[in-house]
XYZ file of C-alpha atoms in Angstrom:
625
model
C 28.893 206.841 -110.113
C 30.794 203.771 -111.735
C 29.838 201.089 -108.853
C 26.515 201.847 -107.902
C 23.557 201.299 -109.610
C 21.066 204.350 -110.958
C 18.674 203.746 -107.944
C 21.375 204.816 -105.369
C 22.244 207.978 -107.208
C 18.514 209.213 -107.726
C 18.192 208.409 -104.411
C 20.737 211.078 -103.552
C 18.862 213.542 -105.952
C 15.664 212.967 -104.220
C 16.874 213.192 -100.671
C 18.603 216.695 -101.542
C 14.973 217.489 -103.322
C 13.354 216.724 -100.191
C 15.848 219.409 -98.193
C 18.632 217.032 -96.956
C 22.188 218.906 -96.735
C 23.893 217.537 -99.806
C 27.134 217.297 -98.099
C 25.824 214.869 -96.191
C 24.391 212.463 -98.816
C 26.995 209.445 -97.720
C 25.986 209.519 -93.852
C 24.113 206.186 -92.363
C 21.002 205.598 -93.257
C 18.192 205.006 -90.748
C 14.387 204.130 -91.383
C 11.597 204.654 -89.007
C 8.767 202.514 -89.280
C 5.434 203.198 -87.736
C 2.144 203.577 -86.802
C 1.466 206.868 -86.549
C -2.653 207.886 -87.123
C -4.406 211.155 -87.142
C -3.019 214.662 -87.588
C -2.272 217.165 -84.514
C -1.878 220.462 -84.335
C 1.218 222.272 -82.526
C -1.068 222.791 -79.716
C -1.803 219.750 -79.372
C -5.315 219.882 -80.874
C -6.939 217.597 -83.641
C -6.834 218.269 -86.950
C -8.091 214.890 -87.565
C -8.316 211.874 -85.494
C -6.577 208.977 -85.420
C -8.440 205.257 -85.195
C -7.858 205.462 -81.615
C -5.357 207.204 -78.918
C -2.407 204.361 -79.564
C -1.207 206.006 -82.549
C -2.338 209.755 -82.187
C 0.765 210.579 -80.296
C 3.322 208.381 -81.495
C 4.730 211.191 -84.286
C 5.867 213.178 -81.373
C 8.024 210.019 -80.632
C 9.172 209.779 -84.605
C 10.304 213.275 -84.327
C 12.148 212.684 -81.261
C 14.116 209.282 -82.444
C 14.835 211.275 -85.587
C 16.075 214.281 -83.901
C 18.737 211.640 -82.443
C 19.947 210.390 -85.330
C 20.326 213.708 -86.877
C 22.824 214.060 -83.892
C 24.404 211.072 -84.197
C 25.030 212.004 -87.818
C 22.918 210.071 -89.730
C 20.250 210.226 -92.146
C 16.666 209.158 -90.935
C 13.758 208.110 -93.398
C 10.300 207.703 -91.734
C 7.107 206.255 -93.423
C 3.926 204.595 -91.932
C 1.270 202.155 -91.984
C -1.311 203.475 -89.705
C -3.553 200.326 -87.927
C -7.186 199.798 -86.388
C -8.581 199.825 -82.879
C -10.011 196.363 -81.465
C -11.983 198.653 -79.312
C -13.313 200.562 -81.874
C -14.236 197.224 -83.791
C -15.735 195.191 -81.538
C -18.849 194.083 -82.499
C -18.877 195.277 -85.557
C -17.923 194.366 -89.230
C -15.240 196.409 -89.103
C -13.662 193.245 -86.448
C -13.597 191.051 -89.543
C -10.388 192.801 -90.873
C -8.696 192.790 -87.524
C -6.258 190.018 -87.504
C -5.528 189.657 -90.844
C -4.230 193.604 -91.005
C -1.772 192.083 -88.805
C 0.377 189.604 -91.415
C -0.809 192.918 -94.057
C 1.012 195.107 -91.713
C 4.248 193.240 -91.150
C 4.419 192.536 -95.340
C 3.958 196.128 -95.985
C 6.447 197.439 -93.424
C 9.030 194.750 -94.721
C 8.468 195.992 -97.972
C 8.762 199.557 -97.500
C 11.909 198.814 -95.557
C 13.767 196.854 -98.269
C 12.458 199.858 -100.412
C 15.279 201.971 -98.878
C 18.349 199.461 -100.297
C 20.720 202.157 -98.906
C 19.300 201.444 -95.009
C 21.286 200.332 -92.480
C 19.261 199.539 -89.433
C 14.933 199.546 -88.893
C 13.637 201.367 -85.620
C 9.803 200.251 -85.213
C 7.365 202.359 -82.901
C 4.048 201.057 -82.503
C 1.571 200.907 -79.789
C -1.393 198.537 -79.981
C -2.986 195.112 -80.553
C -2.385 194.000 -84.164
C 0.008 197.277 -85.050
C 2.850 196.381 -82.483
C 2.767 192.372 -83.518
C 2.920 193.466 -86.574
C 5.909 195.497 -86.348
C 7.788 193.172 -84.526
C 6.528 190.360 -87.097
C 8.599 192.676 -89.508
C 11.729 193.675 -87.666
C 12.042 189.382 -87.499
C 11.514 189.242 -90.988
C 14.364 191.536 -91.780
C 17.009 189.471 -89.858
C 20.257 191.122 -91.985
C 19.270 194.454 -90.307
C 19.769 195.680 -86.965
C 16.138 196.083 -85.530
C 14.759 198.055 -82.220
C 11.305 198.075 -81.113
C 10.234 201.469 -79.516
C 7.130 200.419 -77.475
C 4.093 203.033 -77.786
C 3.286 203.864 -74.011
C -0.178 203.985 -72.573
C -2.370 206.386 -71.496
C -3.766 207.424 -68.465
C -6.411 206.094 -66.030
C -8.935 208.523 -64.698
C -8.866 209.917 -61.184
C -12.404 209.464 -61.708
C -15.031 207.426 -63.700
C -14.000 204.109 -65.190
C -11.466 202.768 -67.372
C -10.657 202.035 -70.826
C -11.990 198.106 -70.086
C -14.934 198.544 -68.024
C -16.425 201.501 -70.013
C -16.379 199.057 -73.354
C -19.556 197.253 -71.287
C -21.860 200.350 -70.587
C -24.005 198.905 -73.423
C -24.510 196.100 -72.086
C -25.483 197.649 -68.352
C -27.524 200.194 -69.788
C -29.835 197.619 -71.420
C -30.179 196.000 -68.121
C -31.128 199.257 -65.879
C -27.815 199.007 -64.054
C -26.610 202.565 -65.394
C -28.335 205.904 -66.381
C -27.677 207.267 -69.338
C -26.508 210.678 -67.409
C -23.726 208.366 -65.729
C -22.811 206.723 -69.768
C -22.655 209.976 -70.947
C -20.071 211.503 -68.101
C -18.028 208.078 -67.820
C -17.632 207.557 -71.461
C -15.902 211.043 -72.122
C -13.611 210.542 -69.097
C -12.378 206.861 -69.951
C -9.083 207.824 -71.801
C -7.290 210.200 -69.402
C -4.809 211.364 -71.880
C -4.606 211.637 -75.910
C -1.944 209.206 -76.768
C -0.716 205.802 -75.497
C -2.422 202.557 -75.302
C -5.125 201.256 -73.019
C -4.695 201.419 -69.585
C -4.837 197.698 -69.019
C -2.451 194.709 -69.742
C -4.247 193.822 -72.519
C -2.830 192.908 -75.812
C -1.138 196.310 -76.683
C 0.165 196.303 -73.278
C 1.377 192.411 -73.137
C 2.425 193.472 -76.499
C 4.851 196.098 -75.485
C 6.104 193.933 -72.538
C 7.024 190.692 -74.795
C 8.732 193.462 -76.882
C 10.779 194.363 -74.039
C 11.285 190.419 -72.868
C 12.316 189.159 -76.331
C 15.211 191.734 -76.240
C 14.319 193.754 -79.244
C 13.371 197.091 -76.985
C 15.413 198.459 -74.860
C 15.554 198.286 -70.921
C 12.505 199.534 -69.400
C 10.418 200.467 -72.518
C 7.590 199.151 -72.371
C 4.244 200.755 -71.051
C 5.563 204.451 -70.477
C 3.082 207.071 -69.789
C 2.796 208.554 -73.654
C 4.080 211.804 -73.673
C 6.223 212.228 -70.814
C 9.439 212.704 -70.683
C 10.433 209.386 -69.831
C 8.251 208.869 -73.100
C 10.682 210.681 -74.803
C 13.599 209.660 -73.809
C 12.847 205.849 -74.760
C 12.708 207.306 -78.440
C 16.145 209.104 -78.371
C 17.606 206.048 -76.193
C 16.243 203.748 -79.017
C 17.474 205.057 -81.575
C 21.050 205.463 -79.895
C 20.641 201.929 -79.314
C 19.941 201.027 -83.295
C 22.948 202.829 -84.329
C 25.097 200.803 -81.979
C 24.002 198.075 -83.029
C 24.807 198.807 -86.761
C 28.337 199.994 -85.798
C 28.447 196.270 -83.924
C 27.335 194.550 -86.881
C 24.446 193.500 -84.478
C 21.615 192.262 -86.112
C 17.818 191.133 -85.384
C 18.645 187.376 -85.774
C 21.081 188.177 -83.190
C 18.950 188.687 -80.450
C 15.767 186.914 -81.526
C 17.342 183.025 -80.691
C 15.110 180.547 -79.261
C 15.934 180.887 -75.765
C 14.293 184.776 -76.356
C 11.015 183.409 -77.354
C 11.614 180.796 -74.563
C 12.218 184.314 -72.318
C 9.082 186.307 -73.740
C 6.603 183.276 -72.321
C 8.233 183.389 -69.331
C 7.391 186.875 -68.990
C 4.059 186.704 -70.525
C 3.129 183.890 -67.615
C 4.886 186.333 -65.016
C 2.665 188.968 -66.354
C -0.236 187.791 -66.856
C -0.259 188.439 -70.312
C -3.564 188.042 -73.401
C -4.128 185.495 -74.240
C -3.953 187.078 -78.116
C 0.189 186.783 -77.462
C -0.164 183.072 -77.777
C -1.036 184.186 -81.589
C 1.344 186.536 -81.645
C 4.612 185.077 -80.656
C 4.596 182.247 -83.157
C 3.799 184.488 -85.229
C 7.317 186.412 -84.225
C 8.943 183.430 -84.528
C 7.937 181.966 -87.468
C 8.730 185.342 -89.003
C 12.643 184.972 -87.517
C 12.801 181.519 -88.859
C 12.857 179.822 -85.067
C 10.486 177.688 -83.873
C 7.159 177.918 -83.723
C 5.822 176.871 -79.818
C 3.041 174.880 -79.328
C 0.263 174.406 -76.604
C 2.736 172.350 -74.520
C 5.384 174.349 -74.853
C 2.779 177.296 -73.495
C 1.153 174.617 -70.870
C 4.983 173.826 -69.819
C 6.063 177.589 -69.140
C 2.912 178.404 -67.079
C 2.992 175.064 -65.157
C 6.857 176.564 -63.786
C 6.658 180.343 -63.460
C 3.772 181.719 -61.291
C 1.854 185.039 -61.567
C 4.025 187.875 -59.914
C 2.040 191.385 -61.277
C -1.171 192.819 -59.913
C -2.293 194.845 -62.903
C -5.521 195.728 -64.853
C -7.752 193.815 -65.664
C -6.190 190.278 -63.560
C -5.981 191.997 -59.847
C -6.754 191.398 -57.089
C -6.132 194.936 -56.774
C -6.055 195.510 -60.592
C -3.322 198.363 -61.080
C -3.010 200.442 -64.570
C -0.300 199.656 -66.371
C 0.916 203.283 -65.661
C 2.189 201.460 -62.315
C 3.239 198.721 -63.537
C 5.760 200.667 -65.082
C 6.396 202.999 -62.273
C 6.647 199.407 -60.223
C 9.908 198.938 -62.456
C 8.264 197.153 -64.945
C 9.596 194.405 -67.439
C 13.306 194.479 -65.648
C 11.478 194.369 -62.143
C 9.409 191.168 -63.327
C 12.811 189.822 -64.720
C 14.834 190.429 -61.461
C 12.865 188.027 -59.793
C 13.018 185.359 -62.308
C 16.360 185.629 -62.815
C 16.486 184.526 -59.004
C 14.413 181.877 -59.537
C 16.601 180.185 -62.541
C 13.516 180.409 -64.893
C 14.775 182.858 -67.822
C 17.954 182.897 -69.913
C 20.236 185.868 -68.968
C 23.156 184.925 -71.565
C 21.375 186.584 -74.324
C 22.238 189.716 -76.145
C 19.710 192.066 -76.482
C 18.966 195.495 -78.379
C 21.108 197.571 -75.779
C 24.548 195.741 -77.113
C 24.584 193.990 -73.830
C 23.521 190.457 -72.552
C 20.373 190.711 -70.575
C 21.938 189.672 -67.677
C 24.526 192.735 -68.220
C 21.042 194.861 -68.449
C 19.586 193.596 -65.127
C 23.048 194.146 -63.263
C 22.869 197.750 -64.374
C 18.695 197.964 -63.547
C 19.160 196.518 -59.681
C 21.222 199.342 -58.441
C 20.396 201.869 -61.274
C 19.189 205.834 -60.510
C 16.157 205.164 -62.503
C 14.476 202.092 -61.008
C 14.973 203.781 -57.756
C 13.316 207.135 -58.931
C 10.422 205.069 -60.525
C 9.596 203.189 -57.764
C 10.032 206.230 -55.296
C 7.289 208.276 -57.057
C 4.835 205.271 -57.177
C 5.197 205.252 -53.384
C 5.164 209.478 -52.860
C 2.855 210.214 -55.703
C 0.229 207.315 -55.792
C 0.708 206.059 -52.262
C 1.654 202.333 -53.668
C 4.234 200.034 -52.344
C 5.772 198.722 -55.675
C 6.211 195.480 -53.829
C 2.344 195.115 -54.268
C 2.707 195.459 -58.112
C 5.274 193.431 -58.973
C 5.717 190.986 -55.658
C 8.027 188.334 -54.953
C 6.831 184.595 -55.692
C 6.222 184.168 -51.853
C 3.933 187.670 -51.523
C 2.172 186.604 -55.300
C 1.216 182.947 -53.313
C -0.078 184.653 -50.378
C -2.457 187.007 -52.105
C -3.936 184.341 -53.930
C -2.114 185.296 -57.621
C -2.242 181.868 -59.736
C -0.650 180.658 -62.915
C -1.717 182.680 -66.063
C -3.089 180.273 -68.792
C -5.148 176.837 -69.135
C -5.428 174.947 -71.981
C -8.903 172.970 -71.749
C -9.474 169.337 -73.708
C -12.822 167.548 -74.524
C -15.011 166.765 -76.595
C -16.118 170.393 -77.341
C -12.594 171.001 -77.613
C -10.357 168.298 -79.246
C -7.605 170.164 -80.424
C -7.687 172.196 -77.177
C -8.758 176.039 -76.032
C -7.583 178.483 -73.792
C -8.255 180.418 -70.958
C -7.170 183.012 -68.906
C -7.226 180.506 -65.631
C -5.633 183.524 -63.446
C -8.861 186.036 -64.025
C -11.781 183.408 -62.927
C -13.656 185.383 -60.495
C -12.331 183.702 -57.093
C -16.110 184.408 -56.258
C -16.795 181.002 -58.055
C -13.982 178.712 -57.439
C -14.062 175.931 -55.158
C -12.216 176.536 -52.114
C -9.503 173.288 -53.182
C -8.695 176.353 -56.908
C -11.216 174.430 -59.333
C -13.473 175.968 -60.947
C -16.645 173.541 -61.426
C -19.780 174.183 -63.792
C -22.487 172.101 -65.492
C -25.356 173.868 -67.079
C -27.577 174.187 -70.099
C -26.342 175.126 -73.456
C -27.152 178.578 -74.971
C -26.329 178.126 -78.480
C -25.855 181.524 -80.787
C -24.005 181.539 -84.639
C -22.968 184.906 -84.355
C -21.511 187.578 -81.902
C -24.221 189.758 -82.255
C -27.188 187.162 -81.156
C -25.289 185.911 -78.292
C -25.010 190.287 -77.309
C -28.803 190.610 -78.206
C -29.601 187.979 -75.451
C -27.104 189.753 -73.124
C -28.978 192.953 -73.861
C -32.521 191.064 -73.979
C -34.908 191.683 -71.022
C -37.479 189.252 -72.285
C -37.335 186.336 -69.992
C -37.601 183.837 -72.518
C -34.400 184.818 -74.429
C -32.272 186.704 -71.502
C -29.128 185.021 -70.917
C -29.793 184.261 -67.326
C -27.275 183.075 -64.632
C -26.171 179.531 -64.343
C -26.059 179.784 -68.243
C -23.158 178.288 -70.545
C -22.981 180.303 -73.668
C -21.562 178.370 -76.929
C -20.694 181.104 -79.586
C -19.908 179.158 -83.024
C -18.918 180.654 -86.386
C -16.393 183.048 -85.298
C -12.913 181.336 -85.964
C -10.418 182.080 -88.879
C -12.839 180.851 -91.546
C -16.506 182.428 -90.099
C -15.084 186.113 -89.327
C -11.633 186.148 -89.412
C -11.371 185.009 -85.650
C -12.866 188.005 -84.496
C -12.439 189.316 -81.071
C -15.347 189.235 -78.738
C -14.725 191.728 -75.993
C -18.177 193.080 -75.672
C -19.530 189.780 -74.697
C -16.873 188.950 -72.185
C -17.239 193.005 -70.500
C -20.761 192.597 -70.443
C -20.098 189.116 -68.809
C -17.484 190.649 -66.441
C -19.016 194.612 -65.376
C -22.945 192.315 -64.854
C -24.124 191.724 -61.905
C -25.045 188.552 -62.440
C -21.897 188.428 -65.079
C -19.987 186.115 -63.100
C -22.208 182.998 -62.688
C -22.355 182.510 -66.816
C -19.409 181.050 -68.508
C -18.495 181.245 -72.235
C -17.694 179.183 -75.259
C -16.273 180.261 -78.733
C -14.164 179.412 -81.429
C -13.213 182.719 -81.806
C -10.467 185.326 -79.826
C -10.727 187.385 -76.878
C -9.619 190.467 -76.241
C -6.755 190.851 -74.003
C -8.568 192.667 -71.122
C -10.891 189.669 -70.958
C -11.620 187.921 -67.967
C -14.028 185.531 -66.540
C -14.816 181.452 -67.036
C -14.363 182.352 -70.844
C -12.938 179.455 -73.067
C -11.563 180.804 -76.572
C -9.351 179.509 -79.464
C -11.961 176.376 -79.839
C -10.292 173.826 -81.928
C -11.199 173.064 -84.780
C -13.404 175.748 -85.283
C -17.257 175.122 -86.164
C -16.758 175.837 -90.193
C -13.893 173.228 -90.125
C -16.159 170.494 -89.010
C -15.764 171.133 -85.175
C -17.895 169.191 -82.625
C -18.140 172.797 -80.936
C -20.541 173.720 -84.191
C -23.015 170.458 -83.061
C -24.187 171.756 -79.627
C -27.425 172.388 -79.478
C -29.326 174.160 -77.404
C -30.405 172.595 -73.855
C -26.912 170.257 -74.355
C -25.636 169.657 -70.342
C -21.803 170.969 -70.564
C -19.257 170.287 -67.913
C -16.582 172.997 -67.552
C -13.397 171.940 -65.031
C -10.503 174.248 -64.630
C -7.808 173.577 -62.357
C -6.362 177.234 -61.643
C -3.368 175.163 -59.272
C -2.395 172.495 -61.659
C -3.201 174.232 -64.839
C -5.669 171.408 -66.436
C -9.217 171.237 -67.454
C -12.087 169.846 -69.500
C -15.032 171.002 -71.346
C -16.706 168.299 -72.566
C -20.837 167.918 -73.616
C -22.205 165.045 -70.917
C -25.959 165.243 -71.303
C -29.327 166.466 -72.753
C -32.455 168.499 -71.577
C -31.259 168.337 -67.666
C -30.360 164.781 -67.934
C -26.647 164.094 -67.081
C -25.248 160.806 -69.145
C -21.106 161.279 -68.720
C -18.407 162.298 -71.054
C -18.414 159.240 -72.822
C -21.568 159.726 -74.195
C -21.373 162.978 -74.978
C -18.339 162.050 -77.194
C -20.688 159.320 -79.086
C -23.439 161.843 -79.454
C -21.507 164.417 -80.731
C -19.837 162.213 -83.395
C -22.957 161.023 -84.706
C -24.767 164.243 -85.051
C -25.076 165.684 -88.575
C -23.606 169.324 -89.344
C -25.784 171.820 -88.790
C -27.158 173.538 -91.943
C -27.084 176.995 -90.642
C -23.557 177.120 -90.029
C -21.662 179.652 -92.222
C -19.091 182.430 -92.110
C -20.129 186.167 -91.749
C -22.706 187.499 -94.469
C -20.086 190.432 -95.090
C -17.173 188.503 -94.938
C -14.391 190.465 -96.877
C -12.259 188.802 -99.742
C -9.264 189.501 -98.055
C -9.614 188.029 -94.982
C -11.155 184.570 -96.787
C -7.760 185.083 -98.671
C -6.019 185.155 -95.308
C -8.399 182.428 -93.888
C -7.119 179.932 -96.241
C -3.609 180.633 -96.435
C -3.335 180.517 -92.660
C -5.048 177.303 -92.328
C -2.756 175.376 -94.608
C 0.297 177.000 -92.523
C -0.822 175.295 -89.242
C -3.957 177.847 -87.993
C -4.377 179.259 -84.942
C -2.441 177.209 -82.820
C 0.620 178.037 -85.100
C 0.236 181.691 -85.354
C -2.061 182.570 -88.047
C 0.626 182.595 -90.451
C 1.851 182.240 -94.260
C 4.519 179.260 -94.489
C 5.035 180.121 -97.950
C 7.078 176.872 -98.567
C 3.635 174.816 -97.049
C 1.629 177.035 -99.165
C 3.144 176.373 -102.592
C 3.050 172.723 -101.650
C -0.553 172.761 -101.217
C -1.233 174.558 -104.516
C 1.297 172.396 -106.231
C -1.023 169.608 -104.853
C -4.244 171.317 -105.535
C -3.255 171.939 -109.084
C -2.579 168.189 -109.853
C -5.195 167.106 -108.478
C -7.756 169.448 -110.242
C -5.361 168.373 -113.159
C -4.475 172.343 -113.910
């Protein structure tokens, strides 16, 4: 009562208000963090939804981690900021607050976690695309605390219909008489197998998870579990084991969250075949642990060195779930192999107390990774060799490096593609993939999908087209995803021989010749925001040796060279009917700006407060205020 202050004793009063045994005020104090959405009843049922399946189940988890530390005689707080579904967003306005909720996310759960003065570790459990970077944006921000990640799971594929990827393009098939609406109607119900987890592909709640896992700040083989299994389960109570060890340790986030651990997660992420949204992410991390930021080379340099070892959703060939790829042995399986091959750093300590070399020791010969990989081959019939395959199998099926960073003079502070997921249908038998066509020019998402949709043969996007889709970076939408276009690209017939331009983001389950992240985007004065319709664009990509172009080189059929092409561009005037989205929220031209002057996409979309005061210091002088 003499040393501490007033907060810490009402504290006390509250937490025997709220039921706590008082004689057991002074225990450890734990705080759950998560994203929990939508309200179930003990059967199971809905009382009312959640944004989407990632988050529905993920109290069950909270209940089981605090179970734990009631057992481990502690104290455990939980509170939650619920987050949105890309899915559920895509194509609509709703997509305009998508990445920004992610720096939101990661301020408010920082803030409700220095709330609790009296807490003594942070256990995060999140799922999905912007809620799980968020999280772990937050556990890095806290770096006095010890900090575990409890990665959401995923949910089921269906024995039958089509999966959580493919079904996001009936739309688009529908409109072009490829599907009844008797077959949307019976798909579309069947697509999410189970209530809980995220999507069934390695997308970006899935790569998510994984980098989780590879950075150290989840525990061994965590990532992508069924949700609601046992195993499920048991990650939750392991975790939060884990988090009080780490307190007892004096173990804390900036601990395990070095350099070499970001150096790690890419490593993984290449392995994986990971979104391309991660390269957004993990600076992000980074920046938010107060390491360094990595760059386009430092993502061209890790993909040019460690190959594509996992067959999973939506890269194939086969194209697994990510149920597998756990049951395959998962993160720990992917890290065996490059731990043979010299290409990650096993010295480093991780959430479990132990190095991560100590962790893979224990994983080769462990009870549980045989299990696993026993029931993928007795239950599914699936060698787990076939998921997860040695560098020698990956080179004979064809697998090839993840990532490709395009130049030109579309593209002069780069882009990005997933090189790995270009149908092999049209790629040169020498692994480049080689297009020059006209120029289909659209200002928004939803044109470019109304010409997708179109059946008027005048407007119809049409194979052998290149489609340039401007206005959609930080500053025109928020860098919106634009998963419907790429689905409708991949699950169309005639999908394959059209390739796609944009300043804006993919979603992680993309595939296809699709070129994102256009630097700078159109509303900064890009040259991708002066193509015009009926332009000639050249497309290269090198899937072997990881390099590529996309450059304008002619005019109305006529093909001039690169050269020119830079020359034109340069002396064309802006457009005047380039301009963000009509319903452009405050908040995200808030987060726009504030992003930009900390180094924009290619540094993580984040808030370098020290670079932001600067440039307001600046500002203010110069506007003499």
């Amino acid at each position: 009562l003499i040393e501490e202050p007033s907060g810490n004793h009402f504290g006390m009063t509250q937490n025997a208000g709220m039921g706590w045994n008082p004689a057991e005020l002074l225990r450890k104090q734990f705080i759950i963090l998560s994203t929990v959405g939508g309200v179930k009843a003990e059967d199971g049922s809905p009382i009312a939804l959640g944004l989407h399946t990632g988050h529905f189940e993920l109290r069950d988890m909270v209940v089981a981690a605090a179970e734990e530390f009631k057992e481990l005689k502690s104290i455990p707080f939980a509170a939650f900021c619920s987050d949105p579904c890309d899915g559920r967003t895509q194509g609509t306005t709703g997509m305009l607050d998508s990445l920004p909720y992610r720096n939101d996310a990661a301020q408010v759960f920082r803030r409700i976690a220095r709330s609790l003065p009296t807490v003594r570790g942070v256990l995060g459990i999140a799922s999905c695309d912007k809620g799980l970077p968020a999280m772990m944006m937050a556990l890095a921000g806290l770096p006095d605390q010890p900090g575990v990640i409890v990665p959401g799971g995923t949910t089921l594929k269906p024995n039958i219909g089509e999966d959580a990827a493919e079904i996001q393009s009936i739309g688009a098939r529908f409109a072009q008489g490829e599907v009844t609406l008797e077959y949307a109607q019976d798909v579309g119900c069947r697509s999410c197998a189970s209530p809980g987890g995220g999507c069934q592909f390695l997308g970006t709640a899935g790569t998510s998870q994984v980098v989780a896992e590879a950075l150290g700040l989840a525990i061994t083989h965590s990532a992508l579990a069924p949700s609601g299994t046992p195993a499920w389960f048991d990650i939750a109570r392991r975790s939060a084991r884990a988090l009080v060890a780490m307190e007892r340790k004096g173990v804390t986030s900036q601990d395990i969250l070095v350099d070499a651990a970001f150096e790690n997660a890419m490593a993984v992420h290449a392995a994986c075949g990971g979104s391309t949204n991660l390269l957004i992410h993990v600076p992000a991390i980074a920046h938010a642990a107060g390491r360094r930021r990595m760059t386009v080379s430092d993502w061209s340099r890790v993909n040019s060195h460690v190959p594509r070892l996992v067959d999973v959703l939506p890269n194939g060939p086969v194209g697994h779930p990510t149920t597998q790829l756990y049951a395959a042995g998962g993160v720990p399986e992917v890290m065996l192999h490059l731990r043979k091959m010299g290409l990650i750093d096993t010295t480093l300590l991780t959430s479990t107390g132990q190095t991560l070399g100590e962790n893979l020791d224990w994983w080769e010969d462990s009870e549980r990774r045989h299990d696993v990989r026993q029931y993928l081959r007795d239950v599914d019939g699936i060698d787990p060799d076939d998921v997860i395959m040695s560098p020698d199998r990956a080179k004979a099926k064809g697998l090839t490096s993840t990532v490709t960073f395009p130049m030109g003079n579309i593209t002069p502070e780069g882009s990005v593609i997933k090189s790995t997921a270009i149908d092999p249908a049209v790629v040169d038998d020498d692994g480049v993939y080689r297009k020059t066509g006209p120029a289909r020019v659209f200002r928004s998402e939803r044109a470019a999908m109304g010409a997708i949709k179109s059946r008027d043969e005048d407007h119809k996007i049409k194979a052998g087209d290149i489609m340039v889709v401007t206005c959609g970076g930080p500053l025109g939408t928020g860098m919106e995803e634009v998963y419907q276009l790429t689905a409708a690209l991949k699950y169309l017939s005639y999908g394959k021989q059209v390739a796609l331009i944009t300043d804006a983001r993919f979603s992680g389950v993309s595939t296809g010749a699709c070129i994102g992240h256009v630097g700078p985007e159109a509303l900064a004065g890009g040259p991708i925001g002066r193509v015009r319709d009926g332009d000639v664009i050249e497309i290269v990509v090198d899937r072997k040796n990881l390099s590529g172009s996309v450059n304008l080189v002619g005019v109305d059929g006529v093909v001039k060279g690169a050269d020119w092409g830079t020359t034109e561009l340069e002396s064309r005037p802006e457009p005047d009917d380039l301009a963000p989205h009509p319903q452009l929220p405050d908040d995200t031209r808030l987060w726009a700006a504030l992003q930009a002057a900390s180094g924009g996409t290619w540094g993580g979309c984040v808030f370098d407060v020290d670079t932001i005061v600067e440039v307001i210091d600046a500002g203010r002088k110069a506007l003499g205020r």
